[in-house]
mmCIF file of C-alpha atoms in Angstrom:
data_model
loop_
_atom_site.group_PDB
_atom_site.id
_atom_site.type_symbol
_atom_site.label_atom_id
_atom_site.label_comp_id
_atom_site.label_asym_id
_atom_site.label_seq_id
_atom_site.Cartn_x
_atom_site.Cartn_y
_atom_site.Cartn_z
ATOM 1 C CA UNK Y 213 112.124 -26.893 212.060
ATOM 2 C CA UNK Y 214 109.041 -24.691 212.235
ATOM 3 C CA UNK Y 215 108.454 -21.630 210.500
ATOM 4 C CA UNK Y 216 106.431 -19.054 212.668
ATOM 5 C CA UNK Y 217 104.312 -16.027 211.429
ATOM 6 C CA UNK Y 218 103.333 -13.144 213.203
ATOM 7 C CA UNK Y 219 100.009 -12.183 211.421
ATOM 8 C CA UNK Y 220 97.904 -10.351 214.497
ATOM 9 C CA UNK Y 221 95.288 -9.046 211.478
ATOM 10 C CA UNK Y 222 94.474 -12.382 211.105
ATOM 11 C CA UNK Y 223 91.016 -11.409 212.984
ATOM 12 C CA UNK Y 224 90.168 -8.908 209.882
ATOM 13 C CA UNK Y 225 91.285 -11.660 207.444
ATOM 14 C CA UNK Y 226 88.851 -14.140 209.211
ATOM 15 C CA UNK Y 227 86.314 -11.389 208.186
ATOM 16 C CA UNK Y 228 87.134 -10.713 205.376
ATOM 17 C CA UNK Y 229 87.456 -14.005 203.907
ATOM 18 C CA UNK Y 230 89.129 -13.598 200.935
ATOM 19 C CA UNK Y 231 92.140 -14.790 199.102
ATOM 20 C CA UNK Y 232 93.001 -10.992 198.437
ATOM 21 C CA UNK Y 233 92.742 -9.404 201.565
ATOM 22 C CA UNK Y 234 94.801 -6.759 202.053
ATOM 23 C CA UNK Y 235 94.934 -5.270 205.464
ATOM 24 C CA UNK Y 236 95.300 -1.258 206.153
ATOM 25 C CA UNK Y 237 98.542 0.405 206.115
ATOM 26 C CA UNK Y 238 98.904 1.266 209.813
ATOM 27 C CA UNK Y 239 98.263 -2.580 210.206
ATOM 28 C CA UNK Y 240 100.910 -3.538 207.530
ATOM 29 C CA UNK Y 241 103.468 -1.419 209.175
ATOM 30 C CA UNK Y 242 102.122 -2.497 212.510
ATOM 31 C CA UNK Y 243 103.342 -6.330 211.232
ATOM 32 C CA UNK Y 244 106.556 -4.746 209.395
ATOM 33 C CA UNK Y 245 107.869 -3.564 212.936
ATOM 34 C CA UNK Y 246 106.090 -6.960 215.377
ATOM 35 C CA UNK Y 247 107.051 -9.608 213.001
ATOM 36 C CA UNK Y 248 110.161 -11.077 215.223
ATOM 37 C CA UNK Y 249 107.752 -11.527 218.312
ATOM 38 C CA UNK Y 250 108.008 -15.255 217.585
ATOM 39 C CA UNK Y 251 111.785 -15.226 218.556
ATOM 40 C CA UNK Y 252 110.883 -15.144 222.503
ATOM 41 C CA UNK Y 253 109.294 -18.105 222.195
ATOM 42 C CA UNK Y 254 110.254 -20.289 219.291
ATOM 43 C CA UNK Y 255 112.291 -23.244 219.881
ATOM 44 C CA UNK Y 256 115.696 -23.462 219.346
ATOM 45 C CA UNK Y 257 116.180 -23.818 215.583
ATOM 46 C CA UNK Y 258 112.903 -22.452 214.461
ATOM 47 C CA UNK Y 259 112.596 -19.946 211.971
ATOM 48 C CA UNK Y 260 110.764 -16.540 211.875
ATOM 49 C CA UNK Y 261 109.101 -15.451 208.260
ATOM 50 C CA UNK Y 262 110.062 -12.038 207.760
ATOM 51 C CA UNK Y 263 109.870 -9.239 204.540
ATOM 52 C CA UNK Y 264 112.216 -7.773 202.597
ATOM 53 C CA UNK Y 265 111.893 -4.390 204.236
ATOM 54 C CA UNK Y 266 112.612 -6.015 207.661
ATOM 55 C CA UNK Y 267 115.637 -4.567 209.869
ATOM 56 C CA UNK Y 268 116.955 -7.091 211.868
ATOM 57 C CA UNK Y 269 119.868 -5.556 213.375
ATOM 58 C CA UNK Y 270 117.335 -5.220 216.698
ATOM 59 C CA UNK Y 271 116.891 -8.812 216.402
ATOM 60 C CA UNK Y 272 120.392 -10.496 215.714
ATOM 61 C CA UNK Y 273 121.786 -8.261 218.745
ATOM 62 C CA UNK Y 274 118.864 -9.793 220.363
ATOM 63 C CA UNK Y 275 120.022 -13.032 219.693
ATOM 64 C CA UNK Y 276 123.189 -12.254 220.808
ATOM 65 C CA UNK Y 277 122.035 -11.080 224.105
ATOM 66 C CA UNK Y 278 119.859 -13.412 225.214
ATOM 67 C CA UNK Y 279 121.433 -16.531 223.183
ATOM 68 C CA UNK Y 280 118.250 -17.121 221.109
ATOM 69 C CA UNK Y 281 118.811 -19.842 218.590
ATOM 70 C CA UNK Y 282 115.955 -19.033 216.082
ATOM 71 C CA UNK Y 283 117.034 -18.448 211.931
ATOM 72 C CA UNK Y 284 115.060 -15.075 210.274
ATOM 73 C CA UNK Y 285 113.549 -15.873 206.647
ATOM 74 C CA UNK Y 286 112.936 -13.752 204.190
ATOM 75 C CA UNK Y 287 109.517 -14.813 201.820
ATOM 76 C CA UNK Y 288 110.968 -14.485 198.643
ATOM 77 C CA UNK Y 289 113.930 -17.269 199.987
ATOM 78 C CA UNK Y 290 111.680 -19.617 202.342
ATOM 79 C CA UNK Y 291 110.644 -21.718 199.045
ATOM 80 C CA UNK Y 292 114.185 -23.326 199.537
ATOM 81 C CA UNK Y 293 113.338 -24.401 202.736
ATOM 82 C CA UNK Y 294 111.908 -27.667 204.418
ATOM 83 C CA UNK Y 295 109.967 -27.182 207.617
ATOM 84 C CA UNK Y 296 108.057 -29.345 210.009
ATOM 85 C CA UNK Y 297 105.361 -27.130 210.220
ATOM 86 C CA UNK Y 298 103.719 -23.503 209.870
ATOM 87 C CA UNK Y 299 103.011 -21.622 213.132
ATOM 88 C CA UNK Y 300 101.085 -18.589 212.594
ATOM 89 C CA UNK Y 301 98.912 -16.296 214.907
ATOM 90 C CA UNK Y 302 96.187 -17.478 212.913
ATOM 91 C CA UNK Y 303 95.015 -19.056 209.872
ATOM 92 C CA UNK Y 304 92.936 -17.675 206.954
ATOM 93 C CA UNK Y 305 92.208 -18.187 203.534
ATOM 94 C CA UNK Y 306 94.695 -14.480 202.688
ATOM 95 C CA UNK Y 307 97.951 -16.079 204.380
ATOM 96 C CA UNK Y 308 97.159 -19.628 202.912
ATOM 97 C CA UNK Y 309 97.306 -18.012 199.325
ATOM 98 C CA UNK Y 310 100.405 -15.502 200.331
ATOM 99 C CA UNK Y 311 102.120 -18.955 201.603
ATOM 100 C CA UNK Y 312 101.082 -20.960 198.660
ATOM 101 C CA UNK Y 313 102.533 -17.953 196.563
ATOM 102 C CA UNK Y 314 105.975 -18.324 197.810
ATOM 103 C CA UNK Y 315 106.383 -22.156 197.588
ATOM 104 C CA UNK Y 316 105.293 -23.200 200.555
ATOM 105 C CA UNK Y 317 104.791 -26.995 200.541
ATOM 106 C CA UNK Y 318 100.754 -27.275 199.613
ATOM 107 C CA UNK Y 319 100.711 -30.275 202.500
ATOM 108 C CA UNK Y 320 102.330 -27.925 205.160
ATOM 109 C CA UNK Y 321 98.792 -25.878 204.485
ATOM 110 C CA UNK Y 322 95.380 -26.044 205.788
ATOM 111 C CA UNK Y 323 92.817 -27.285 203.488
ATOM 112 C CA UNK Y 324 89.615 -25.667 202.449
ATOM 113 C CA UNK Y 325 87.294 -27.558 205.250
ATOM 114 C CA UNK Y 326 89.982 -27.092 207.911
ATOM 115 C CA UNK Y 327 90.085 -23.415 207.065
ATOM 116 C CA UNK Y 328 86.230 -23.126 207.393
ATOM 117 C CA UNK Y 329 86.421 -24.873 210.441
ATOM 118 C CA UNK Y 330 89.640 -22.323 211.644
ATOM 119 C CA UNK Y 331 86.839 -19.746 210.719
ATOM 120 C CA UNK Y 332 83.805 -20.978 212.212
ATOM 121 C CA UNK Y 333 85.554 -21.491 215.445
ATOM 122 C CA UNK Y 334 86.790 -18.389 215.851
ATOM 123 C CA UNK Y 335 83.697 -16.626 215.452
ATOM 124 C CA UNK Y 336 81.497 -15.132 218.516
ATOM 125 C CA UNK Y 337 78.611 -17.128 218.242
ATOM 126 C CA UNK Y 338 80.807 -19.793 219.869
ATOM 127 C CA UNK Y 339 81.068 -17.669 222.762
ATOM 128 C CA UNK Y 340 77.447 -17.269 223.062
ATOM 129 C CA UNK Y 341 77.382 -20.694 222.735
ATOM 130 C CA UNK Y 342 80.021 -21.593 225.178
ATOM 131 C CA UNK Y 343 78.863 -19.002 228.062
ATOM 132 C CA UNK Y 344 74.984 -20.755 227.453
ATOM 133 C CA UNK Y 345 76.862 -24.059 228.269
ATOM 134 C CA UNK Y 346 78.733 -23.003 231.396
ATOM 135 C CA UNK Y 347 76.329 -20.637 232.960
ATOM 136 C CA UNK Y 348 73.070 -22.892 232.045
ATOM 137 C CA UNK Y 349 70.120 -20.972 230.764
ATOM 138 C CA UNK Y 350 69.886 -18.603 234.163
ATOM 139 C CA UNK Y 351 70.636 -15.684 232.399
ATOM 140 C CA UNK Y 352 73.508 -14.612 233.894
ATOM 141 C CA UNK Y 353 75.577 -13.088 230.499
ATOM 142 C CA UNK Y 354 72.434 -12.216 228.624
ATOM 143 C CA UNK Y 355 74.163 -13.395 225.631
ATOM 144 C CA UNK Y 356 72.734 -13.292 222.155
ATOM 145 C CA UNK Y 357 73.288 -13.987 218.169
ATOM 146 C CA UNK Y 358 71.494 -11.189 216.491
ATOM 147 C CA UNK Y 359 70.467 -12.369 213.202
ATOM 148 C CA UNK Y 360 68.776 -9.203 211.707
ATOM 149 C CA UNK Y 361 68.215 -5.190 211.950
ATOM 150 C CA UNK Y 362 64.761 -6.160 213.864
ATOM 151 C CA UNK Y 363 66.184 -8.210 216.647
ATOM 152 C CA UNK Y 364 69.088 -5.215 217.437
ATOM 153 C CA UNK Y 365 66.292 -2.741 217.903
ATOM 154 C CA UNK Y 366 64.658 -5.315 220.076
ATOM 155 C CA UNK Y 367 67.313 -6.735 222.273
ATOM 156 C CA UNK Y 368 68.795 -2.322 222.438
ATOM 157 C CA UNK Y 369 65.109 -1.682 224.179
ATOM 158 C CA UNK Y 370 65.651 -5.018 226.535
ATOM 159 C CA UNK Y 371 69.198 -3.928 227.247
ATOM 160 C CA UNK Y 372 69.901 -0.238 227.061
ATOM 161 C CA UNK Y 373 73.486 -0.717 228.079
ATOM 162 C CA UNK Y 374 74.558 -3.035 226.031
ATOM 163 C CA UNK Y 375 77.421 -4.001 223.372
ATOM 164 C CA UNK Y 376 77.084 -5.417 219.809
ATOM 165 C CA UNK Y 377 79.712 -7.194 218.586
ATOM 166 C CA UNK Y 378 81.773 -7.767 215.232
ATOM 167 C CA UNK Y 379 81.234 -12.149 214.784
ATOM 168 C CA UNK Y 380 85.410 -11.404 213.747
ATOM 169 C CA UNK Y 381 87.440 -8.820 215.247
ATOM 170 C CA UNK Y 382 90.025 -8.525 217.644
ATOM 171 C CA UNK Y 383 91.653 -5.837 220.067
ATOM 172 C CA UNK Y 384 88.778 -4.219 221.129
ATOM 173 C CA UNK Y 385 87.838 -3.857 217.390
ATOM 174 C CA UNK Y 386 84.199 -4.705 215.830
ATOM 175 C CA UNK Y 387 82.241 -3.198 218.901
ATOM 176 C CA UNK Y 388 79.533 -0.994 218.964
ATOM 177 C CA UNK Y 389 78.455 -0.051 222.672
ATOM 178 C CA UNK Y 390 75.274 1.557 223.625
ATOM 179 C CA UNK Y 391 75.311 3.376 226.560
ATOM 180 C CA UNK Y 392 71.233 3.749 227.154
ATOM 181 C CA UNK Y 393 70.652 5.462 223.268
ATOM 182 C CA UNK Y 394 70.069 3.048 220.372
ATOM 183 C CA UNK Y 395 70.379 5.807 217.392
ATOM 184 C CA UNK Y 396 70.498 5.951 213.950
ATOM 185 C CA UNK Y 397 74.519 5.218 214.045
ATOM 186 C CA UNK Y 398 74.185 2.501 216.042
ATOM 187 C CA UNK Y 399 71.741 0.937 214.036
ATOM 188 C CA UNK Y 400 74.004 1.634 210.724
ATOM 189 C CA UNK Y 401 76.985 0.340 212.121
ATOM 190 C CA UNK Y 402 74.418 -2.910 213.179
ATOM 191 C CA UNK Y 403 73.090 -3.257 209.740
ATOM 192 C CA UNK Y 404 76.140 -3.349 207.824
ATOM 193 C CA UNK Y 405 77.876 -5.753 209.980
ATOM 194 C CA UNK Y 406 74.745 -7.919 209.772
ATOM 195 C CA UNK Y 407 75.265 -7.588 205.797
ATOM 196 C CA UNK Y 408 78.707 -7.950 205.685
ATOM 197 C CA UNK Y 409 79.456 -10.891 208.243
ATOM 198 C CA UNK Y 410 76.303 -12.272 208.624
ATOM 199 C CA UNK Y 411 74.927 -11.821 212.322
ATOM 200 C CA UNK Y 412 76.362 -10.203 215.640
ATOM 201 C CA UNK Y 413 76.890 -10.698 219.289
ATOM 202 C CA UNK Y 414 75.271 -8.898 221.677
ATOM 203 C CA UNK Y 415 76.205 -8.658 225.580
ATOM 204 C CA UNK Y 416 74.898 -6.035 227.783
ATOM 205 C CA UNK Y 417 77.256 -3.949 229.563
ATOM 206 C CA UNK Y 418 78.815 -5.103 233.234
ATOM 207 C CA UNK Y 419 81.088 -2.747 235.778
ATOM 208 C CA UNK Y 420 84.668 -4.011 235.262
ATOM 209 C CA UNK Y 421 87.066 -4.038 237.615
ATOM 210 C CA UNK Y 422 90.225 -5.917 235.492
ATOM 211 C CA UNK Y 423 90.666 -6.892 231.801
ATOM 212 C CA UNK Y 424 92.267 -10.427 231.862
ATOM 213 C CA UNK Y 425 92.704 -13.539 229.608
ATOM 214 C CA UNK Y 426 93.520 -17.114 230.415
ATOM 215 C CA UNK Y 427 95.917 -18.578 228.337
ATOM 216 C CA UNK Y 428 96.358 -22.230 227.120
ATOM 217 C CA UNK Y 429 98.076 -24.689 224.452
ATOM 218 C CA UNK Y 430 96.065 -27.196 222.893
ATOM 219 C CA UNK Y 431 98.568 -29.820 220.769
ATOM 220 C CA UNK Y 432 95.737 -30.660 218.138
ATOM 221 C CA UNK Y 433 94.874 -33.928 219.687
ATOM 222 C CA UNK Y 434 92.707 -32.956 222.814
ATOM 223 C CA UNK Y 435 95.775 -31.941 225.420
ATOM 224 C CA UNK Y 436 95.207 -28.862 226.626
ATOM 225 C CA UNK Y 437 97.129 -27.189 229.349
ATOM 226 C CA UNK Y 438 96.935 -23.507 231.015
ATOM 227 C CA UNK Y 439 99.861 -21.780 230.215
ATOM 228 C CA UNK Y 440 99.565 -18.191 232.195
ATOM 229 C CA UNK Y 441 97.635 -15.409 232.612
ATOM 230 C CA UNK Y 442 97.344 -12.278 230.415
ATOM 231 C CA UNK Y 443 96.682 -8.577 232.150
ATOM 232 C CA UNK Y 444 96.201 -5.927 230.131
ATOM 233 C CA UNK Y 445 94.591 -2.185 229.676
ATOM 234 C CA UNK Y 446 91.814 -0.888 227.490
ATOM 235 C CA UNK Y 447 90.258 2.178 226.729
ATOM 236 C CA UNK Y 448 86.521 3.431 227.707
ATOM 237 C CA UNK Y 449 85.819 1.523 224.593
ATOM 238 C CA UNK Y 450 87.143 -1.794 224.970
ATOM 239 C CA UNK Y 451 89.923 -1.038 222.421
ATOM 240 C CA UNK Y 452 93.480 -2.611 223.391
ATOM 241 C CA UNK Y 453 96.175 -0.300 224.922
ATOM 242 C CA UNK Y 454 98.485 -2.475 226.238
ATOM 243 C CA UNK Y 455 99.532 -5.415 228.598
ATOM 244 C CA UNK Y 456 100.721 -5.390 231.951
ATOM 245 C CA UNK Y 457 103.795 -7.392 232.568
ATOM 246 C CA UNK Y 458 104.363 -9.174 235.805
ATOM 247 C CA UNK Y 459 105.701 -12.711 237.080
ATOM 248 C CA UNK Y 460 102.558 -15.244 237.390
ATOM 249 C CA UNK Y 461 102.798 -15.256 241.267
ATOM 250 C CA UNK Y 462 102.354 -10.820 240.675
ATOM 251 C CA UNK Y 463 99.762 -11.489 238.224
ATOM 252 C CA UNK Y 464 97.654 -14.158 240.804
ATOM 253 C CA UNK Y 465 97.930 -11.299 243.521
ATOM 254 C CA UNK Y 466 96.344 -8.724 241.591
ATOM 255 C CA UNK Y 467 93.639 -10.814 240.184
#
């Protein structure tokens, strides 16, 4: 049996990096109403972590509905439970602790290096990285890990529409875009990041025609299989708004 957790600030966790992170309250009560996602696609006899302050009379009639098999666990009871495995949306060093807390079995939990790993993975300088390696060194992205104040000024004046970029954000989140003026915000909101995180992306800006994500499943042990596509909306500023829900044959047509 696996327990899943819907944790979508995992992102700000990841940037956070501490045991006590606590996210904002919009985000808490974002969780507090989202965390039974898992139900449409746990396996039958998997269990959902939930709070204390969770309704589930959506959910059980849910169940009923659809003849979902999945059990709904409240934190201060899943200590009496044995599971297979933990399925969050993400790791980080906050949700190990919060898990640890409750009486989660310690070997059911990352360790430090595989947490630090989880991290370093997750952060954009392996998409700089990656595009480099796919695209060659022909310039095509434009890509770049800004290491200092200096370099933003430097690669704003090479690029004046461009987009710097949070190493650990998510949802359109962490972005500051530069639309031909490099000012004294911009080079605020560049400094601090720089201080708090350590470096920053930068891209310059492309006409968009869709937002879109390809989805796969990696098992841990190198299989990894494309599972679907994700279309979805965002604002003038990148910032999530919502996705667009279609049958993968729709989805192929429009892209």
């Amino acid at each position: 049996m696996r327990l899943h957790i819907f944790n979508p600030h995992t992102d700000l966790a990841l940037a956070n990096n501490r045991e006590n992170y606590m996210p904002s309250a919009n985000v808490r009560r974002m969780v507090c109403e989202l965390e039974m996602l898992p139900m449409w696609f746990a396996a039958p006899g998997d269990s959902i972590l939930t709070t204390t302050t969770t309704d589930n009379i959506f959910a059980e009639k849910a169940k009923e509905l659809f003849g979902i098999n999945v059990n709904f666990i409240d934190e201060s009871k899943a200590a009496g439970h044995s599971f297979s495995s933990i399925e969050p949306w993400g790791w980080n060093v906050s949700l190990r602790r919060r898990l640890s807390n409750i009486g989660i079995n310690e070997k059911l939990l990352p360790t430090d290096e595989q947490l630090a790993n989880y991290r370093s993975l997750s952060g954009r300088d392996k998409d700089v990285e990656l595009l480099n390696a796919i695209c060659g060194k022909e310039g095509i992205f434009n890509a770049e890990i800004i290491n200092n104040i200096e370099e933003c000024r430097r690669y704003a004046a090479e690029h004046p529409r461009c987009i710097f970029k949070a190493p650990w954000s998510g949802s359109g989140k962490g972005l500051r875009w530069c639309f031909g003026v490099y000012d004294d915000k911009s080079d605020g909101w560049c400094r601090r990041v720089i201080e708090e995180q350590g470096f920053l992306a930068a891209t310059p800006i492309y006409e968009k025609t869709i937002d879109f994500a390809l989805e796969y499943h990696s098992d841990g042990n190198g299989d990894i299989k494309f599972i679907g596509y994700s279309l979805f909306d965002t604002n003038t500023k990148g910032a999530y708004r919502g996705n667009i829900l279609q049958r993968p044959e729709k989805q192929r047509e429009t892209l």
